[in-house]
mmCIF file of C-alpha atoms in Angstrom:
data_model
loop_
_atom_site.group_PDB
_atom_site.id
_atom_site.type_symbol
_atom_site.label_atom_id
_atom_site.label_comp_id
_atom_site.label_asym_id
_atom_site.label_seq_id
_atom_site.Cartn_x
_atom_site.Cartn_y
_atom_site.Cartn_z
ATOM 1 C CA LYS I 9 17.389 -24.064 238.929
ATOM 2 C CA ASN I 10 16.395 -23.156 235.380
ATOM 3 C CA GLU I 11 18.987 -23.680 232.694
ATOM 4 C CA VAL I 12 18.337 -20.169 231.396
ATOM 5 C CA GLU I 13 17.842 -17.403 233.914
ATOM 6 C CA GLN I 14 16.860 -13.858 233.093
ATOM 7 C CA SER I 15 16.996 -10.818 235.291
ATOM 8 C CA PRO I 16 15.205 -8.747 236.174
ATOM 9 C CA GLN I 17 11.818 -10.368 235.699
ATOM 10 C CA ASN I 18 10.103 -7.001 235.633
ATOM 11 C CA LEU I 19 11.553 -3.607 234.889
ATOM 12 C CA THR I 20 10.000 -0.176 234.815
ATOM 13 C CA ALA I 21 12.012 2.684 233.409
ATOM 14 C CA GLN I 22 11.518 6.306 232.510
ATOM 15 C CA GLU I 23 11.751 7.315 228.885
ATOM 16 C CA GLY I 24 15.349 7.994 227.902
ATOM 17 C CA GLU I 25 16.910 5.687 230.456
ATOM 18 C CA PHE I 26 19.591 3.141 229.594
ATOM 19 C CA ILE I 27 18.281 -0.375 230.179
ATOM 20 C CA THR I 28 20.107 -3.644 230.712
ATOM 21 C CA ILE I 29 18.538 -7.078 230.706
ATOM 22 C CA ASN I 30 20.657 -10.050 231.677
ATOM 23 C CA CYS I 31 20.629 -13.705 230.689
ATOM 24 C CA SER I 32 22.678 -16.433 232.336
ATOM 25 C CA TYR I 33 22.733 -20.014 231.187
ATOM 26 C CA SER I 34 24.212 -23.266 232.409
ATOM 27 C CA VAL I 35 24.347 -25.334 229.220
ATOM 28 C CA GLY I 36 26.861 -25.440 226.418
ATOM 29 C CA ILE I 37 25.373 -23.411 223.625
ATOM 30 C CA SER I 38 25.456 -23.202 219.864
ATOM 31 C CA ALA I 39 23.871 -19.742 219.747
ATOM 32 C CA LEU I 40 21.806 -17.325 221.772
ATOM 33 C CA HIS I 41 18.847 -15.286 220.578
ATOM 34 C CA TRP I 42 17.222 -12.236 222.029
ATOM 35 C CA LEU I 43 13.530 -12.062 221.176
ATOM 36 C CA GLN I 44 10.896 -9.379 221.700
ATOM 37 C CA GLN I 45 7.221 -10.039 222.296
ATOM 38 C CA HIS I 46 4.675 -7.255 222.643
ATOM 39 C CA PRO I 47 1.614 -8.091 224.772
ATOM 40 C CA GLY I 48 -0.694 -10.288 222.746
ATOM 41 C CA GLY I 49 1.647 -10.066 219.816
ATOM 42 C CA GLY I 50 4.080 -12.242 217.985
ATOM 43 C CA ILE I 51 7.778 -12.856 218.409
ATOM 44 C CA VAL I 52 10.376 -10.637 216.796
ATOM 45 C CA SER I 53 13.940 -11.852 216.652
ATOM 46 C CA LEU I 54 16.282 -9.043 217.688
ATOM 47 C CA PHE I 55 19.677 -10.696 217.691
ATOM 48 C CA MET I 56 21.411 -14.004 217.212
ATOM 49 C CA LEU I 57 24.784 -14.233 218.941
ATOM 50 C CA SER I 58 27.462 -16.839 219.196
ATOM 51 C CA SER I 59 30.222 -14.498 220.328
ATOM 52 C CA GLY I 60 31.074 -10.850 220.898
ATOM 53 C CA LYS I 61 28.690 -7.999 220.419
ATOM 54 C CA LYS I 62 26.035 -6.848 217.981
ATOM 55 C CA LYS I 63 24.324 -3.498 217.585
ATOM 56 C CA HIS I 64 21.142 -2.565 215.805
ATOM 57 C CA GLY I 65 19.858 0.949 216.241
ATOM 58 C CA ARG I 66 19.379 1.601 219.957
ATOM 59 C CA LEU I 67 19.808 -2.059 220.828
ATOM 60 C CA ILE I 68 23.087 -3.697 221.761
ATOM 61 C CA ALA I 69 23.582 -7.358 222.614
ATOM 62 C CA THR I 70 26.698 -8.886 224.102
ATOM 63 C CA ILE I 71 27.688 -12.392 225.020
ATOM 64 C CA ASN I 72 30.505 -13.786 227.144
ATOM 65 C CA ILE I 73 30.875 -17.466 226.342
ATOM 66 C CA GLN I 74 33.304 -18.151 229.194
ATOM 67 C CA GLU I 75 30.996 -16.622 231.779
ATOM 68 C CA LYS I 76 27.854 -18.033 230.097
ATOM 69 C CA HIS I 77 26.202 -14.665 230.191
ATOM 70 C CA SER I 78 24.554 -12.330 227.731
ATOM 71 C CA SER I 79 23.150 -8.841 228.093
ATOM 72 C CA LEU I 80 20.685 -6.833 226.058
ATOM 73 C CA HIS I 81 21.026 -3.072 226.326
ATOM 74 C CA ILE I 82 18.546 -0.468 225.187
ATOM 75 C CA THR I 83 19.828 3.079 224.908
ATOM 76 C CA ALA I 84 17.505 6.095 225.074
ATOM 77 C CA SER I 85 14.537 3.905 225.930
ATOM 78 C CA HIS I 86 11.121 4.776 224.561
ATOM 79 C CA PRO I 87 7.584 3.712 225.537
ATOM 80 C CA ARG I 88 7.379 1.667 222.343
ATOM 81 C CA ASP I 89 10.180 -0.496 223.740
ATOM 82 C CA SER I 90 7.693 -1.774 226.312
ATOM 83 C CA ALA I 91 7.507 -5.518 225.718
ATOM 84 C CA VAL I 92 8.677 -8.851 227.030
ATOM 85 C CA TYR I 93 12.269 -9.637 226.129
ATOM 86 C CA ILE I 94 13.183 -13.299 225.946
ATOM 87 C CA CYS I 95 16.570 -14.936 225.918
ATOM 88 C CA ALA I 96 16.698 -18.235 224.005
ATOM 89 C CA VAL I 97 19.683 -20.556 224.115
ATOM 90 C CA GLY I 98 20.459 -23.222 221.540
ATOM 91 C CA TYR I 99 22.157 -26.126 223.239
ATOM 92 C CA GLY I 100 24.122 -29.263 222.733
ATOM 93 C CA GLY I 101 25.145 -28.603 219.159
ATOM 94 C CA THR I 102 21.513 -28.897 218.126
ATOM 95 C CA TYR I 103 18.979 -26.345 217.046
ATOM 96 C CA LYS I 104 16.784 -27.037 220.048
ATOM 97 C CA TYR I 105 16.298 -23.989 222.209
ATOM 98 C CA ILE I 106 15.666 -23.362 225.869
ATOM 99 C CA PHE I 107 13.894 -20.137 226.643
ATOM 100 C CA GLY I 108 14.167 -17.849 229.614
ATOM 101 C CA THR I 109 10.963 -16.762 231.306
ATOM 102 C CA GLY I 110 11.346 -13.293 229.884
ATOM 103 C CA THR I 111 11.816 -9.796 231.235
ATOM 104 C CA ARG I 112 8.734 -7.606 231.186
ATOM 105 C CA LEU I 113 9.829 -4.056 230.403
ATOM 106 C CA LYS I 114 7.648 -1.021 230.781
ATOM 107 C CA VAL I 115 8.954 2.346 229.701
ATOM 108 C CA LEU I 116 7.018 5.312 230.993
ATOM 109 C CA ALA I 117 6.699 8.533 229.057
ATOM 110 C CA GLY U 21 17.591 -12.283 205.352
ATOM 111 C CA ALA U 22 15.850 -15.596 205.875
ATOM 112 C CA VAL U 23 12.292 -15.433 207.128
ATOM 113 C CA VAL U 24 10.061 -17.950 208.790
ATOM 114 C CA SER U 25 6.369 -17.230 208.510
ATOM 115 C CA GLN U 26 3.571 -18.649 210.619
ATOM 116 C CA HIS U 27 -0.092 -18.667 209.729
ATOM 117 C CA PRO U 28 -2.499 -17.846 211.151
ATOM 118 C CA SER U 29 -1.142 -15.351 213.663
ATOM 119 C CA ARG U 30 -4.403 -15.625 215.592
ATOM 120 C CA VAL U 31 -7.133 -18.231 215.498
ATOM 121 C CA ILE U 32 -10.233 -18.895 217.531
ATOM 122 C CA CYS U 33 -11.853 -22.299 217.286
ATOM 123 C CA LYS U 34 -14.649 -24.150 218.977
ATOM 124 C CA SER U 35 -13.949 -26.850 221.495
ATOM 125 C CA GLY U 36 -13.793 -30.258 219.835
ATOM 126 C CA THR U 37 -12.681 -29.009 216.451
ATOM 127 C CA SER U 38 -9.218 -29.230 214.923
ATOM 128 C CA VAL U 39 -7.038 -26.341 213.921
ATOM 129 C CA LYS U 40 -3.938 -26.254 211.744
ATOM 130 C CA ILE U 41 -0.995 -23.893 212.115
ATOM 131 C CA GLU U 42 1.508 -23.548 209.293
ATOM 132 C CA CYS U 43 5.183 -22.753 209.509
ATOM 133 C CA ARG U 44 6.919 -21.815 206.278
ATOM 134 C CA SER U 45 10.518 -21.002 205.523
ATOM 135 C CA LEU U 46 10.252 -18.326 202.854
ATOM 136 C CA ASP U 47 13.686 -18.214 201.283
ATOM 137 C CA PHE U 48 15.545 -21.286 202.423
ATOM 138 C CA GLN U 49 14.996 -24.997 202.735
ATOM 139 C CA ALA U 50 14.440 -26.129 206.295
ATOM 140 C CA THR U 51 15.355 -29.725 206.916
ATOM 141 C CA THR U 52 14.370 -29.410 210.547
ATOM 142 C CA MET U 53 11.666 -27.354 212.204
ATOM 143 C CA PHE U 54 10.775 -27.107 215.861
ATOM 144 C CA TRP U 55 7.449 -26.412 217.524
ATOM 145 C CA TYR U 56 7.197 -24.679 220.898
ATOM 146 C CA ARG U 57 4.328 -23.788 223.177
ATOM 147 C CA GLN U 58 4.095 -21.030 225.769
ATOM 148 C CA PHE U 59 2.128 -21.732 228.909
ATOM 149 C CA PRO U 60 0.765 -18.750 230.844
ATOM 150 C CA LYS U 61 3.492 -16.957 232.758
ATOM 151 C CA GLN U 62 5.997 -19.620 231.770
ATOM 152 C CA SER U 63 8.716 -19.810 229.186
ATOM 153 C CA LEU U 64 8.316 -21.377 225.785
ATOM 154 C CA MET U 65 8.769 -25.141 225.868
ATOM 155 C CA LEU U 66 9.793 -27.459 223.065
ATOM 156 C CA MET U 67 6.962 -29.702 221.910
ATOM 157 C CA ALA U 68 8.494 -31.588 219.025
ATOM 158 C CA THR U 69 11.168 -31.723 216.373
ATOM 159 C CA SER U 70 9.883 -31.980 212.823
ATOM 160 C CA ASN U 71 12.144 -33.548 210.194
ATOM 161 C CA GLU U 72 11.291 -33.342 206.522
ATOM 162 C CA GLY U 73 10.091 -36.645 205.182
ATOM 163 C CA SER U 74 10.026 -38.473 208.492
ATOM 164 C CA LYS U 75 7.993 -38.676 211.667
ATOM 165 C CA ALA U 76 8.276 -35.934 214.211
ATOM 166 C CA THR U 77 10.056 -36.522 217.492
ATOM 167 C CA TYR U 78 7.942 -35.474 220.435
ATOM 168 C CA GLU U 79 9.167 -34.300 223.816
ATOM 169 C CA GLN U 80 8.129 -36.179 226.907
ATOM 170 C CA GLY U 81 4.597 -35.377 227.965
ATOM 171 C CA VAL U 82 3.437 -34.120 224.566
ATOM 172 C CA GLU U 83 0.557 -36.120 223.112
ATOM 173 C CA LYS U 84 1.506 -37.036 219.578
ATOM 174 C CA ASP U 85 -2.050 -37.997 218.671
ATOM 175 C CA LYS U 86 -3.313 -34.631 219.795
ATOM 176 C CA PHE U 87 -0.611 -32.476 218.272
ATOM 177 C CA LEU U 88 -0.098 -33.805 214.765
ATOM 178 C CA ILE U 89 2.997 -32.558 213.012
ATOM 179 C CA ASN U 90 3.613 -32.923 209.310
ATOM 180 C CA HIS U 91 6.754 -31.812 207.494
ATOM 181 C CA ALA U 92 5.946 -32.826 203.956
ATOM 182 C CA SER U 93 8.273 -30.418 202.199
ATOM 183 C CA LEU U 94 11.487 -28.546 202.872
ATOM 184 C CA THR U 95 9.591 -25.280 203.291
ATOM 185 C CA LEU U 96 6.495 -26.250 205.238
ATOM 186 C CA SER U 97 5.700 -27.853 208.558
ATOM 187 C CA THR U 98 2.207 -27.956 210.005
ATOM 188 C CA LEU U 99 0.961 -28.412 213.548
ATOM 189 C CA THR U 100 -2.611 -29.640 213.868
ATOM 190 C CA VAL U 101 -4.265 -29.440 217.261
ATOM 191 C CA THR U 102 -6.919 -32.126 217.151
ATOM 192 C CA SER U 103 -10.100 -32.122 219.219
ATOM 193 C CA ALA U 104 -9.084 -28.843 220.741
ATOM 194 C CA HIS U 105 -9.985 -28.003 224.320
ATOM 195 C CA PRO U 106 -9.819 -24.666 226.122
ATOM 196 C CA GLU U 107 -6.653 -25.791 227.904
ATOM 197 C CA ASP U 108 -4.960 -25.987 224.490
ATOM 198 C CA SER U 109 -5.327 -22.227 224.225
ATOM 199 C CA SER U 110 -1.795 -20.977 224.053
ATOM 200 C CA PHE U 111 0.910 -19.302 222.009
ATOM 201 C CA TYR U 112 2.593 -21.654 219.559
ATOM 202 C CA ILE U 113 5.807 -20.813 217.758
ATOM 203 C CA CYS U 114 7.982 -22.610 215.259
ATOM 204 C CA SER U 115 11.618 -22.312 214.369
ATOM 205 C CA ALA U 116 13.462 -23.547 211.327
ATOM 206 C CA SER U 117 17.055 -24.505 210.723
ATOM 207 C CA SER U 118 19.079 -25.172 207.649
ATOM 208 C CA PRO U 119 22.777 -25.602 207.007
ATOM 209 C CA TRP U 120 22.406 -23.975 203.626
ATOM 210 C CA THR U 121 21.709 -20.369 204.536
ATOM 211 C CA ALA U 122 24.223 -17.751 203.485
ATOM 212 C CA SER U 123 25.214 -17.161 207.093
ATOM 213 C CA GLY U 124 25.923 -20.818 207.732
ATOM 214 C CA ASN U 125 24.199 -22.980 210.282
ATOM 215 C CA THR U 126 21.560 -20.858 211.875
ATOM 216 C CA ILE U 127 18.005 -20.853 213.035
ATOM 217 C CA TYR U 128 15.070 -18.533 212.567
ATOM 218 C CA PHE U 129 11.910 -18.121 214.605
ATOM 219 C CA GLY U 130 8.406 -17.647 213.298
ATOM 220 C CA GLU U 131 6.255 -14.854 214.637
ATOM 221 C CA GLY U 132 4.053 -17.246 216.574
ATOM 222 C CA SER U 133 0.358 -18.119 216.569
ATOM 223 C CA TRP U 134 -2.182 -17.363 219.294
ATOM 224 C CA LEU U 135 -4.765 -20.109 219.618
ATOM 225 C CA THR U 136 -7.957 -19.557 221.603
ATOM 226 C CA VAL U 137 -10.329 -22.474 222.059
ATOM 227 C CA VAL U 138 -13.834 -21.482 223.146
#
């Protein structure tokens, strides 16, 4: 079992839909990042969380430390949101990170 | 906010040559930087921990003579892929940490570098 699990692995949505991507982890963490990677492109850091909830535009990220779970929500999804979303967990009081395998999102117009 | 920059974002090199990837912290001093590699259809995996002024610590299975890491200053770490082979083609990304950022202990990721060895 991977220490960081993401679900779903693949997601296709219609434009305008509300999207949720989940990340569960089994290690004690220092922080959790949500990252975005467009095909063939670089990494963009969306959020860094250690507790609670953060919002940036149409993106919302939440984390529940007790349940070892984080979610990334996209409201009013748009085709330009199509990308791979990666959950990265910093563990053991260090700055080393374990990455999920990513969720490949495709938003259709 | 703090930014970590990688260069080049894309590089193509011939098999047998060496290629250097730079990771710079643009507005903070990074005492520790990390290098990761992404294998096809797999998650990013830690390759090594780079500490300023000392030797890098490599993860098990990573060839230290092939992947040379230098962290000569508090704002720059370099990864040199020596005698590159097509199987070294991958996405490489760095991250940088510092306890002296305004937001406290935190970490920032570079944009990543795509290496293609032909």
